């Protein structure tokens, strides 16, 4: 076995071991969005039981379990993922904390997976309901899906965010399942508008962008979790690489592939010496700022997605080599060495609000495992 493969095998063994332990610890509860001092605890929020299903990240836990099941063929992981299904079904049936575009993240990794891998019909129905709810967030006069909050909330009305690109695969899947093209049309139009307004001329991205919901007029870009409105929030750029590439997969709109490449080139040209991005790409070595390992893991998946679609040649080779450099650095330098129940450490959730700074996070863990899956099983049928 060559050195790279040894690194990936060891990384997978460690990750699967941690997931196995977390399966026992959490049972039907959900870990919090981020670790505290490198440890996940069950999530809490007023009005909910401890470990309940709320907020945008819960599906990254069953997503890890489904990946573990596919990597090992061990029923325990499948059973653990199945035990979480009733809470996702209940959440959409009873409309609990669903005023968000993140229904895509939530139902792709929990329910589309259960349908795809085990043919579980109630999971398919729940995912279709989530897709139906998601398109009600499309602002008709604009053509974008509003990111956060109730549609009448004046602070959120007309706002999109780059992360939403990852929520579009649920809509493509719904069209494929139902034969109804409307879901795809909404996703395609939303992605076109993000391409035109969230991507800047210098190939960086806005985290969020506002439209006038009545007239459809594009207004202005802002950041929410980045360093400044005009800086390049690293995770947003990574969501853009993977998100535009996935939207290319389902539409074959070549402009989406070209956009993913522009964002990837900027990302790769601004990496520090150990290949793992700082949390905002204005920062570089010597800045004293934190890394965002989750952005790095998402970007690896984006580069791996691009490898599916690009012809052999220098560009493809550069992306393949860069994906491996980042993934190996994550496996060797960003995984726990002390006490922790995370797969990956050193991410930043929201530095401006000082939430989850230099901690593990559920989406970082999920995308790190997806990146390892993609790297070691190139024929893997993705969940998105
Ligand atoms: N989608 C929210 C985040 O990336 O932090």
mmCIF file of C-alpha atoms and ligand atoms in Angstrom:
data_model
loop_
_atom_site.group_PDB
_atom_site.id
_atom_site.type_symbol
_atom_site.label_atom_id
_atom_site.label_comp_id
_atom_site.label_asym_id
_atom_site.label_seq_id
_atom_site.Cartn_x
_atom_site.Cartn_y
_atom_site.Cartn_z
ATOM 1 C CA UNK A 1 0.000 0.000 0.000
ATOM 2 C CA UNK A 2 1.459 3.397 -0.909
ATOM 3 C CA UNK A 3 1.806 6.176 1.672
ATOM 4 C CA UNK A 4 -1.319 8.075 0.591
ATOM 5 C CA UNK A 5 -3.467 4.957 0.830
ATOM 6 C CA UNK A 6 -2.048 4.199 4.271
ATOM 7 C CA UNK A 7 -3.071 7.684 5.399
ATOM 8 C CA UNK A 8 -6.620 7.221 4.047
ATOM 9 C CA UNK A 9 -7.026 3.731 5.577
ATOM 10 C CA UNK A 10 -5.821 4.892 8.958
ATOM 11 C CA UNK A 11 -8.069 7.970 8.747
ATOM 12 C CA UNK A 12 -11.089 5.806 7.924
ATOM 13 C CA UNK A 13 -10.357 3.383 10.760
ATOM 14 C CA UNK A 14 -10.135 6.223 13.262
ATOM 15 C CA UNK A 15 -13.274 7.944 11.947
ATOM 16 C CA UNK A 16 -15.334 4.728 11.991
ATOM 17 C CA UNK A 17 -14.199 3.995 15.503
ATOM 18 C CA UNK A 18 -15.349 7.435 16.682
ATOM 19 C CA UNK A 19 -18.697 7.092 14.889
ATOM 20 C CA UNK A 20 -19.188 3.699 16.556
ATOM 21 C CA UNK A 21 -18.654 5.253 19.985
ATOM 22 C CA UNK A 22 -20.916 8.218 19.226
ATOM 23 C CA UNK A 23 -23.658 5.824 18.115
ATOM 24 C CA UNK A 24 -23.794 4.472 21.656
ATOM 25 C CA UNK A 25 -23.435 7.837 23.371
ATOM 26 C CA UNK A 26 -26.109 9.650 21.394
ATOM 27 C CA UNK A 27 -28.572 6.826 20.485
ATOM 28 C CA UNK A 28 -31.612 8.806 19.250
ATOM 29 C CA UNK A 29 -30.281 12.209 20.338
ATOM 30 C CA UNK A 30 -28.479 14.646 18.052
ATOM 31 C CA UNK A 31 -25.061 16.066 18.866
ATOM 32 C CA UNK A 32 -24.773 19.845 18.982
ATOM 33 C CA UNK A 33 -23.713 21.833 15.885
ATOM 34 C CA UNK A 34 -20.184 22.191 17.240
ATOM 35 C CA UNK A 35 -17.987 20.767 19.969
ATOM 36 C CA UNK A 36 -17.127 22.511 23.223
ATOM 37 C CA UNK A 37 -13.437 22.043 24.028
ATOM 38 C CA UNK A 38 -13.441 19.350 21.301
ATOM 39 C CA UNK A 39 -16.353 17.330 22.748
ATOM 40 C CA UNK A 40 -19.857 17.033 21.310
ATOM 41 C CA UNK A 41 -22.734 17.103 23.779
ATOM 42 C CA UNK A 42 -26.429 16.580 22.938
ATOM 43 C CA UNK A 43 -27.943 19.776 21.540
ATOM 44 C CA UNK A 44 -30.189 21.875 23.727
ATOM 45 C CA UNK A 45 -32.650 24.704 23.067
ATOM 46 C CA UNK A 46 -35.485 26.178 25.110
ATOM 47 C CA UNK A 47 -38.760 24.464 24.267
ATOM 48 C CA UNK A 48 -37.109 21.257 23.033
ATOM 49 C CA UNK A 49 -36.099 18.049 24.790
ATOM 50 C CA UNK A 50 -32.350 17.417 25.146
ATOM 51 C CA UNK A 51 -30.890 16.150 21.863
ATOM 52 C CA UNK A 52 -34.021 16.985 19.819
ATOM 53 C CA UNK A 53 -34.082 17.511 16.079
ATOM 54 C CA UNK A 54 -33.854 21.273 15.429
ATOM 55 C CA UNK A 55 -31.531 23.691 13.596
ATOM 56 C CA UNK A 56 -29.779 23.031 10.270
ATOM 57 C CA UNK A 57 -27.116 20.442 11.066
ATOM 58 C CA UNK A 58 -28.884 17.366 12.450
ATOM 59 C CA UNK A 59 -28.725 15.362 9.194
ATOM 60 C CA UNK A 60 -24.931 15.416 9.160
ATOM 61 C CA UNK A 61 -25.084 12.806 11.927
ATOM 62 C CA UNK A 62 -27.221 10.218 10.050
ATOM 63 C CA UNK A 63 -25.224 11.208 6.941
ATOM 64 C CA UNK A 64 -22.090 9.978 8.727
ATOM 65 C CA UNK A 65 -23.896 6.810 9.790
ATOM 66 C CA UNK A 66 -25.012 6.039 6.220
ATOM 67 C CA UNK A 67 -21.467 6.575 4.961
ATOM 68 C CA UNK A 68 -20.140 4.300 7.719
ATOM 69 C CA UNK A 69 -22.702 1.671 6.723
ATOM 70 C CA UNK A 70 -21.635 1.814 3.087
ATOM 71 C CA UNK A 71 -17.936 1.745 4.001
ATOM 72 C CA UNK A 72 -18.257 -1.313 6.241
ATOM 73 C CA UNK A 73 -21.508 -3.073 5.295
ATOM 74 C CA UNK A 74 -22.174 -3.343 9.056
ATOM 75 C CA UNK A 75 -25.861 -3.340 9.990
ATOM 76 C CA UNK A 76 -25.265 -1.500 13.266
ATOM 77 C CA UNK A 77 -24.625 1.763 11.416
ATOM 78 C CA UNK A 78 -27.721 1.267 9.258
ATOM 79 C CA UNK A 79 -29.870 0.547 12.313
ATOM 80 C CA UNK A 80 -28.531 3.634 14.063
ATOM 81 C CA UNK A 81 -29.368 5.807 11.031
ATOM 82 C CA UNK A 82 -32.827 4.243 10.782
ATOM 83 C CA UNK A 83 -33.498 4.978 14.457
ATOM 84 C CA UNK A 84 -33.184 8.700 13.657
ATOM 85 C CA UNK A 85 -35.740 8.637 10.828
ATOM 86 C CA UNK A 86 -38.900 9.098 12.945
ATOM 87 C CA UNK A 87 -37.587 12.418 14.208
ATOM 88 C CA UNK A 88 -37.066 13.724 10.648
ATOM 89 C CA UNK A 89 -40.516 12.478 9.615
ATOM 90 C CA UNK A 90 -42.045 14.109 12.680
ATOM 91 C CA UNK A 91 -40.181 17.351 12.016
ATOM 92 C CA UNK A 92 -41.587 17.856 8.514
ATOM 93 C CA UNK A 93 -45.045 16.434 9.322
ATOM 94 C CA UNK A 94 -45.437 18.811 12.255
ATOM 95 C CA UNK A 95 -43.545 21.729 10.668
ATOM 96 C CA UNK A 96 -40.985 22.031 13.458
ATOM 97 C CA UNK A 97 -38.241 24.595 12.810
ATOM 98 C CA UNK A 98 -38.546 24.340 9.036
ATOM 99 C CA UNK A 99 -38.529 28.028 8.031
ATOM 100 C CA UNK A 100 -35.179 27.568 6.349
ATOM 101 C CA UNK A 101 -33.669 26.708 2.981
ATOM 102 C CA UNK A 102 -31.610 24.082 4.828
ATOM 103 C CA UNK A 103 -34.376 21.549 4.262
ATOM 104 C CA UNK A 104 -32.095 20.335 1.471
ATOM 105 C CA UNK A 105 -29.235 19.498 3.823
ATOM 106 C CA UNK A 106 -31.678 18.104 6.366
ATOM 107 C CA UNK A 107 -33.668 15.753 4.149
ATOM 108 C CA UNK A 108 -31.039 14.738 1.590
ATOM 109 C CA UNK A 109 -28.697 13.178 4.133
ATOM 110 C CA UNK A 110 -31.344 11.712 6.439
ATOM 111 C CA UNK A 111 -34.194 10.600 4.156
ATOM 112 C CA UNK A 112 -33.074 10.523 0.502
ATOM 113 C CA UNK A 113 -30.240 8.330 1.800
ATOM 114 C CA UNK A 114 -32.672 5.986 3.590
ATOM 115 C CA UNK A 115 -34.716 5.681 0.408
ATOM 116 C CA UNK A 116 -31.698 5.311 -1.865
ATOM 117 C CA UNK A 117 -29.882 2.740 0.281
ATOM 118 C CA UNK A 118 -32.728 0.836 1.942
ATOM 119 C CA UNK A 119 -35.876 1.698 -0.053
ATOM 120 C CA UNK A 120 -37.673 3.113 3.006
ATOM 121 C CA UNK A 121 -40.897 4.607 1.630
ATOM 122 C CA UNK A 122 -41.836 6.860 4.612
ATOM 123 C CA UNK A 123 -38.375 8.445 4.255
ATOM 124 C CA UNK A 124 -39.056 9.112 0.565
ATOM 125 C CA UNK A 125 -42.398 10.705 1.448
ATOM 126 C CA UNK A 126 -40.792 12.921 4.087
ATOM 127 C CA UNK A 127 -38.112 14.067 1.632
ATOM 128 C CA UNK A 128 -40.778 14.900 -0.967
ATOM 129 C CA UNK A 129 -42.716 16.910 1.619
ATOM 130 C CA UNK A 130 -39.511 18.779 2.465
ATOM 131 C CA UNK A 131 -38.967 19.561 -1.237
ATOM 132 C CA UNK A 132 -42.559 20.847 -1.468
ATOM 133 C CA UNK A 133 -41.995 23.077 1.528
ATOM 134 C CA UNK A 134 -38.642 24.279 0.176
ATOM 135 C CA UNK A 135 -40.138 25.567 -3.093
ATOM 136 C CA UNK A 136 -42.699 27.599 -1.168
ATOM 137 C CA UNK A 137 -39.676 29.718 -0.130
ATOM 138 C CA UNK A 138 -39.076 30.767 -3.754
ATOM 139 C CA UNK A 139 -39.752 34.525 -4.071
ATOM 140 C CA UNK A 140 -41.721 34.644 -7.307
ATOM 141 C CA UNK A 141 -40.761 38.152 -8.397
ATOM 142 C CA UNK A 142 -37.070 37.369 -7.955
ATOM 143 C CA UNK A 143 -36.647 33.664 -8.639
ATOM 144 C CA UNK A 144 -34.499 32.958 -5.579
ATOM 145 C CA UNK A 145 -35.228 30.797 -2.563
ATOM 146 C CA UNK A 146 -35.084 32.866 0.621
ATOM 147 C CA UNK A 147 -32.459 31.545 2.997
ATOM 148 C CA UNK A 148 -33.623 32.100 6.511
ATOM 149 C CA UNK A 149 -36.664 32.913 8.569
ATOM 150 C CA UNK A 150 -40.327 33.365 7.972
ATOM 151 C CA UNK A 151 -41.026 34.831 4.511
ATOM 152 C CA UNK A 152 -42.653 37.879 6.098
ATOM 153 C CA UNK A 153 -39.673 38.643 8.382
ATOM 154 C CA UNK A 154 -38.450 42.089 7.222
ATOM 155 C CA UNK A 155 -34.864 41.343 8.313
ATOM 156 C CA UNK A 156 -34.630 38.202 6.227
ATOM 157 C CA UNK A 157 -36.947 38.948 3.319
ATOM 158 C CA UNK A 158 -35.205 38.763 -0.067
ATOM 159 C CA UNK A 159 -31.968 37.345 1.355
ATOM 160 C CA UNK A 160 -30.073 34.420 -0.160
ATOM 161 C CA UNK A 161 -26.826 32.804 0.906
ATOM 162 C CA UNK A 162 -24.234 30.841 -1.034
ATOM 163 C CA UNK A 163 -24.661 27.754 1.185
ATOM 164 C CA UNK A 164 -28.088 27.272 -0.420
ATOM 165 C CA UNK A 165 -26.497 25.678 -3.496
ATOM 166 C CA UNK A 166 -26.218 22.462 -1.485
ATOM 167 C CA UNK A 167 -29.963 22.518 -0.873
ATOM 168 C CA UNK A 168 -30.783 22.310 -4.589
ATOM 169 C CA UNK A 169 -30.077 18.571 -5.053
ATOM 170 C CA UNK A 170 -33.213 17.784 -2.995
ATOM 171 C CA UNK A 171 -35.227 19.614 -5.663
ATOM 172 C CA UNK A 172 -33.558 17.795 -8.592
ATOM 173 C CA UNK A 173 -34.237 14.531 -6.762
ATOM 174 C CA UNK A 174 -37.907 15.501 -6.282
ATOM 175 C CA UNK A 175 -38.276 16.126 -10.032
ATOM 176 C CA UNK A 176 -36.662 12.802 -10.797
ATOM 177 C CA UNK A 177 -38.970 10.992 -8.321
ATOM 178 C CA UNK A 178 -42.227 12.674 -9.334
ATOM 179 C CA UNK A 179 -41.683 13.502 -13.009
ATOM 180 C CA UNK A 180 -42.666 17.091 -12.129
ATOM 181 C CA UNK A 181 -40.158 19.525 -13.739
ATOM 182 C CA UNK A 182 -41.094 22.515 -11.562
ATOM 183 C CA UNK A 183 -38.664 21.613 -8.750
ATOM 184 C CA UNK A 184 -35.763 21.521 -11.225
ATOM 185 C CA UNK A 185 -36.833 24.780 -12.838
ATOM 186 C CA UNK A 186 -36.824 26.540 -9.447
ATOM 187 C CA UNK A 187 -33.389 25.119 -8.533
ATOM 188 C CA UNK A 188 -31.894 26.020 -11.916
ATOM 189 C CA UNK A 189 -33.157 29.620 -11.791
ATOM 190 C CA UNK A 190 -31.997 30.065 -8.178
ATOM 191 C CA UNK A 191 -28.514 28.818 -9.105
ATOM 192 C CA UNK A 192 -28.347 31.132 -12.141
ATOM 193 C CA UNK A 193 -29.119 34.132 -9.929
ATOM 194 C CA UNK A 194 -26.486 33.121 -7.375
ATOM 195 C CA UNK A 195 -23.981 32.729 -10.207
ATOM 196 C CA UNK A 196 -24.795 36.222 -11.458
ATOM 197 C CA UNK A 197 -24.887 38.100 -8.140
ATOM 198 C CA UNK A 198 -23.016 36.201 -5.426
ATOM 199 C CA UNK A 199 -19.908 35.524 -7.514
ATOM 200 C CA UNK A 200 -17.748 38.622 -7.901
ATOM 201 C CA UNK A 201 -15.590 39.532 -10.893
ATOM 202 C CA UNK A 202 -12.422 38.527 -9.012
ATOM 203 C CA UNK A 203 -13.841 34.993 -8.482
ATOM 204 C CA UNK A 204 -14.552 35.493 -4.776
ATOM 205 C CA UNK A 205 -18.055 35.205 -3.338
ATOM 206 C CA UNK A 206 -20.444 37.105 -1.140
ATOM 207 C CA UNK A 207 -21.803 35.062 1.716
ATOM 208 C CA UNK A 208 -25.245 36.629 1.443
ATOM 209 C CA UNK A 209 -27.068 38.808 -1.093
ATOM 210 C CA UNK A 210 -30.364 40.711 -0.925
ATOM 211 C CA UNK A 211 -33.023 41.310 -3.529
ATOM 212 C CA UNK A 212 -36.104 43.496 -3.403
ATOM 213 C CA UNK A 213 -38.762 40.789 -3.121
ATOM 214 C CA UNK A 214 -41.467 42.942 -4.684
ATOM 215 C CA UNK A 215 -39.656 44.387 -7.711
ATOM 216 C CA UNK A 216 -37.016 41.666 -8.143
ATOM 217 C CA UNK A 217 -34.254 44.305 -8.094
ATOM 218 C CA UNK A 218 -30.852 42.947 -6.957
ATOM 219 C CA UNK A 219 -29.704 45.092 -4.000
ATOM 220 C CA UNK A 220 -26.372 44.381 -2.283
ATOM 221 C CA UNK A 221 -24.055 41.719 -0.910
ATOM 222 C CA UNK A 222 -23.272 41.332 2.785
ATOM 223 C CA UNK A 223 -21.445 38.894 4.952
ATOM 224 C CA UNK A 224 -22.906 37.108 7.952
ATOM 225 C CA UNK A 225 -20.097 34.819 9.062
ATOM 226 C CA UNK A 226 -17.164 36.243 7.136
ATOM 227 C CA UNK A 227 -14.608 38.868 8.186
ATOM 228 C CA UNK A 228 -16.085 41.714 6.101
ATOM 229 C CA UNK A 229 -18.727 42.318 3.467
ATOM 230 C CA UNK A 230 -16.099 42.413 0.736
ATOM 231 C CA UNK A 231 -13.847 39.618 2.052
ATOM 232 C CA UNK A 232 -14.045 35.988 0.968
ATOM 233 C CA UNK A 233 -15.520 33.788 3.716
ATOM 234 C CA UNK A 234 -13.720 30.479 3.185
ATOM 235 C CA UNK A 235 -16.672 28.174 3.804
ATOM 236 C CA UNK A 236 -18.839 30.193 1.449
ATOM 237 C CA UNK A 237 -16.229 29.799 -1.278
ATOM 238 C CA UNK A 238 -16.102 26.051 -0.563
ATOM 239 C CA UNK A 239 -19.917 25.754 -0.636
ATOM 240 C CA UNK A 240 -19.692 27.508 -4.014
ATOM 241 C CA UNK A 241 -17.157 25.058 -5.463
ATOM 242 C CA UNK A 242 -19.142 21.982 -4.429
ATOM 243 C CA UNK A 243 -22.536 23.627 -4.933
ATOM 244 C CA UNK A 244 -22.011 24.856 -8.493
ATOM 245 C CA UNK A 245 -20.410 21.528 -9.449
ATOM 246 C CA UNK A 246 -23.412 19.595 -8.078
ATOM 247 C CA UNK A 247 -25.828 21.924 -9.845
ATOM 248 C CA UNK A 248 -23.906 21.194 -13.048
ATOM 249 C CA UNK A 249 -24.393 17.457 -12.416
ATOM 250 C CA UNK A 250 -28.184 17.835 -12.500
ATOM 251 C CA UNK A 251 -28.630 20.559 -15.127
ATOM 252 C CA UNK A 252 -25.583 20.136 -17.382
ATOM 253 C CA UNK A 253 -25.513 23.924 -17.540
ATOM 254 C CA UNK A 254 -21.884 24.509 -18.496
ATOM 255 C CA UNK A 255 -21.818 27.935 -16.890
ATOM 256 C CA UNK A 256 -22.155 26.227 -13.487
ATOM 257 C CA UNK A 257 -19.136 24.038 -14.184
ATOM 258 C CA UNK A 258 -17.135 27.079 -15.285
ATOM 259 C CA UNK A 259 -18.208 28.966 -12.141
ATOM 260 C CA UNK A 260 -17.176 26.081 -9.869
ATOM 261 C CA UNK A 261 -13.768 26.117 -11.555
ATOM 262 C CA UNK A 262 -13.329 29.868 -11.126
ATOM 263 C CA UNK A 263 -14.069 29.538 -7.398
ATOM 264 C CA UNK A 264 -11.789 26.497 -7.098
ATOM 265 C CA UNK A 265 -8.906 28.325 -8.768
ATOM 266 C CA UNK A 266 -9.237 31.268 -6.403
ATOM 267 C CA UNK A 267 -9.473 28.909 -3.418
ATOM 268 C CA UNK A 268 -6.367 26.942 -4.410
ATOM 269 C CA UNK A 269 -4.383 30.095 -5.183
ATOM 270 C CA UNK A 270 -5.001 31.435 -1.674
ATOM 271 C CA UNK A 271 -4.175 28.417 0.495
ATOM 272 C CA UNK A 272 -1.575 28.564 3.254
ATOM 273 C CA UNK A 273 1.473 26.316 3.283
ATOM 274 C CA UNK A 274 -0.277 23.331 4.901
ATOM 275 C CA UNK A 275 -3.176 23.497 2.358
ATOM 276 C CA UNK A 276 -5.921 24.082 4.970
ATOM 277 C CA UNK A 277 -7.639 27.436 4.548
ATOM 278 C CA UNK A 278 -7.993 30.125 7.193
ATOM 279 C CA UNK A 279 -11.617 30.826 8.084
ATOM 280 C CA UNK A 280 -11.644 33.859 5.814
ATOM 281 C CA UNK A 281 -9.440 33.922 2.745
ATOM 282 C CA UNK A 282 -8.177 37.435 3.513
ATOM 283 C CA UNK A 283 -5.997 35.757 6.144
ATOM 284 C CA UNK A 284 -2.775 33.907 5.498
ATOM 285 C CA UNK A 285 0.183 32.455 7.380
ATOM 286 C CA UNK A 286 1.335 34.763 10.150
ATOM 287 C CA UNK A 287 -2.133 36.283 10.667
ATOM 288 C CA UNK A 288 -2.703 34.363 13.915
ATOM 289 C CA UNK A 289 -6.257 33.618 12.768
ATOM 290 C CA UNK A 290 -7.926 30.183 12.973
ATOM 291 C CA UNK A 291 -8.292 27.665 10.150
ATOM 292 C CA UNK A 292 -11.632 26.316 9.004
ATOM 293 C CA UNK A 293 -11.046 22.605 8.482
ATOM 294 C CA UNK A 294 -14.721 22.201 7.511
ATOM 295 C CA UNK A 295 -14.262 24.575 4.565
ATOM 296 C CA UNK A 296 -11.240 22.522 3.549
ATOM 297 C CA UNK A 297 -13.247 19.249 3.686
ATOM 298 C CA UNK A 298 -16.110 20.756 1.655
ATOM 299 C CA UNK A 299 -13.636 22.086 -0.923
ATOM 300 C CA UNK A 300 -12.072 18.623 -1.262
ATOM 301 C CA UNK A 301 -15.520 17.207 -2.079
ATOM 302 C CA UNK A 302 -15.992 20.048 -4.589
ATOM 303 C CA UNK A 303 -12.683 19.302 -6.295
ATOM 304 C CA UNK A 304 -13.507 15.592 -6.342
ATOM 305 C CA UNK A 305 -16.887 16.413 -7.899
ATOM 306 C CA UNK A 306 -15.130 18.474 -10.575
ATOM 307 C CA UNK A 307 -12.882 15.494 -11.360
ATOM 308 C CA UNK A 308 -15.983 13.623 -12.552
ATOM 309 C CA UNK A 309 -16.706 16.202 -15.195
ATOM 310 C CA UNK A 310 -13.378 17.523 -16.432
ATOM 311 C CA UNK A 311 -11.409 15.943 -19.274
ATOM 312 C CA UNK A 312 -7.914 14.559 -18.657
ATOM 313 C CA UNK A 313 -5.296 17.307 -18.696
ATOM 314 C CA UNK A 314 -3.385 19.800 -16.581
ATOM 315 C CA UNK A 315 -6.409 21.367 -14.891
ATOM 316 C CA UNK A 316 -7.841 18.026 -13.852
ATOM 317 C CA UNK A 317 -4.437 16.887 -12.591
ATOM 318 C CA UNK A 318 -4.022 20.039 -10.528
ATOM 319 C CA UNK A 319 -7.437 19.559 -8.896
ATOM 320 C CA UNK A 320 -6.715 15.876 -8.170
ATOM 321 C CA UNK A 321 -3.351 16.674 -6.603
ATOM 322 C CA UNK A 322 -4.749 19.595 -4.598
ATOM 323 C CA UNK A 323 -7.661 17.507 -3.295
ATOM 324 C CA UNK A 324 -5.188 14.902 -2.055
ATOM 325 C CA UNK A 325 -2.883 17.487 -0.493
ATOM 326 C CA UNK A 326 -5.755 19.037 1.462
ATOM 327 C CA UNK A 327 -7.262 15.704 2.489
ATOM 328 C CA UNK A 328 -3.926 14.320 3.677
ATOM 329 C CA UNK A 329 -3.212 17.474 5.638
ATOM 330 C CA UNK A 330 -6.629 17.214 7.299
ATOM 331 C CA UNK A 331 -6.081 13.547 8.157
ATOM 332 C CA UNK A 332 -2.600 14.113 9.528
ATOM 333 C CA UNK A 333 -2.826 17.518 11.210
ATOM 334 C CA UNK A 334 -6.487 18.286 11.958
ATOM 335 C CA UNK A 335 -7.840 15.093 13.544
ATOM 336 C CA UNK A 336 -7.940 14.634 17.317
ATOM 337 C CA UNK A 337 -4.830 13.551 19.162
ATOM 338 C CA UNK A 338 -6.335 13.994 22.644
ATOM 339 C CA UNK A 339 -9.775 13.439 24.095
ATOM 340 C CA UNK A 340 -12.490 14.193 21.536
ATOM 341 C CA UNK A 341 -15.546 12.614 19.900
ATOM 342 C CA UNK A 342 -15.195 14.639 16.693
ATOM 343 C CA UNK A 343 -13.717 13.312 13.456
ATOM 344 C CA UNK A 344 -12.088 16.625 12.569
ATOM 345 C CA UNK A 345 -11.000 19.558 14.738
ATOM 346 C CA UNK A 346 -10.095 23.200 14.109
ATOM 347 C CA UNK A 347 -13.099 24.550 12.277
ATOM 348 C CA UNK A 348 -14.798 27.916 12.715
ATOM 349 C CA UNK A 349 -18.581 28.181 12.724
ATOM 350 C CA UNK A 350 -19.071 31.925 13.192
ATOM 351 C CA UNK A 351 -16.074 34.006 14.251
ATOM 352 C CA UNK A 352 -17.857 37.390 14.255
ATOM 353 C CA UNK A 353 -20.257 35.988 16.867
ATOM 354 C CA UNK A 354 -17.532 33.850 18.514
ATOM 355 C CA UNK A 355 -19.515 30.636 18.111
ATOM 356 C CA UNK A 356 -17.674 27.369 17.504
ATOM 357 C CA UNK A 357 -14.250 28.937 17.006
ATOM 358 C CA UNK A 358 -11.439 26.373 16.657
ATOM 359 C CA UNK A 359 -13.780 23.453 17.382
ATOM 360 C CA UNK A 360 -15.132 20.365 15.655
ATOM 361 C CA UNK A 361 -18.443 20.703 13.785
ATOM 362 C CA UNK A 362 -20.977 18.198 12.471
ATOM 363 C CA UNK A 363 -20.750 19.294 8.831
ATOM 364 C CA UNK A 364 -16.949 19.246 8.938
ATOM 365 C CA UNK A 365 -17.078 15.666 10.181
ATOM 366 C CA UNK A 366 -19.602 14.686 7.511
ATOM 367 C CA UNK A 367 -17.700 16.224 4.577
ATOM 368 C CA UNK A 368 -14.373 14.871 5.814
ATOM 369 C CA UNK A 369 -15.871 11.372 5.737
ATOM 370 C CA UNK A 370 -17.520 12.021 2.344
ATOM 371 C CA UNK A 371 -14.137 13.190 1.022
ATOM 372 C CA UNK A 372 -12.499 9.993 2.295
ATOM 373 C CA UNK A 373 -15.320 7.965 0.735
ATOM 374 C CA UNK A 374 -14.935 9.750 -2.617
ATOM 375 C CA UNK A 375 -11.157 9.353 -2.499
ATOM 376 C CA UNK A 376 -11.155 5.643 -1.693
ATOM 377 C CA UNK A 377 -14.308 4.627 -3.632
ATOM 378 C CA UNK A 378 -14.430 6.716 -6.820
ATOM 379 C CA UNK A 379 -17.565 4.827 -7.990
ATOM 380 C CA UNK A 380 -19.498 5.790 -4.844
ATOM 381 C CA UNK A 381 -23.039 6.919 -5.663
ATOM 382 C CA UNK A 382 -23.367 10.245 -3.917
ATOM 383 C CA UNK A 383 -26.327 11.243 -1.742
ATOM 384 C CA UNK A 384 -26.668 14.751 -3.210
HETATM 385 N N1 LIG B 1 -24.668 26.898 6.321
HETATM 386 C C1 LIG B 1 -24.154 27.588 7.441
HETATM 387 C C2 LIG B 1 -22.672 27.513 7.572
HETATM 388 O O1 LIG B 1 -21.975 27.060 6.689
HETATM 389 O O2 LIG B 1 -22.178 27.896 8.591
#
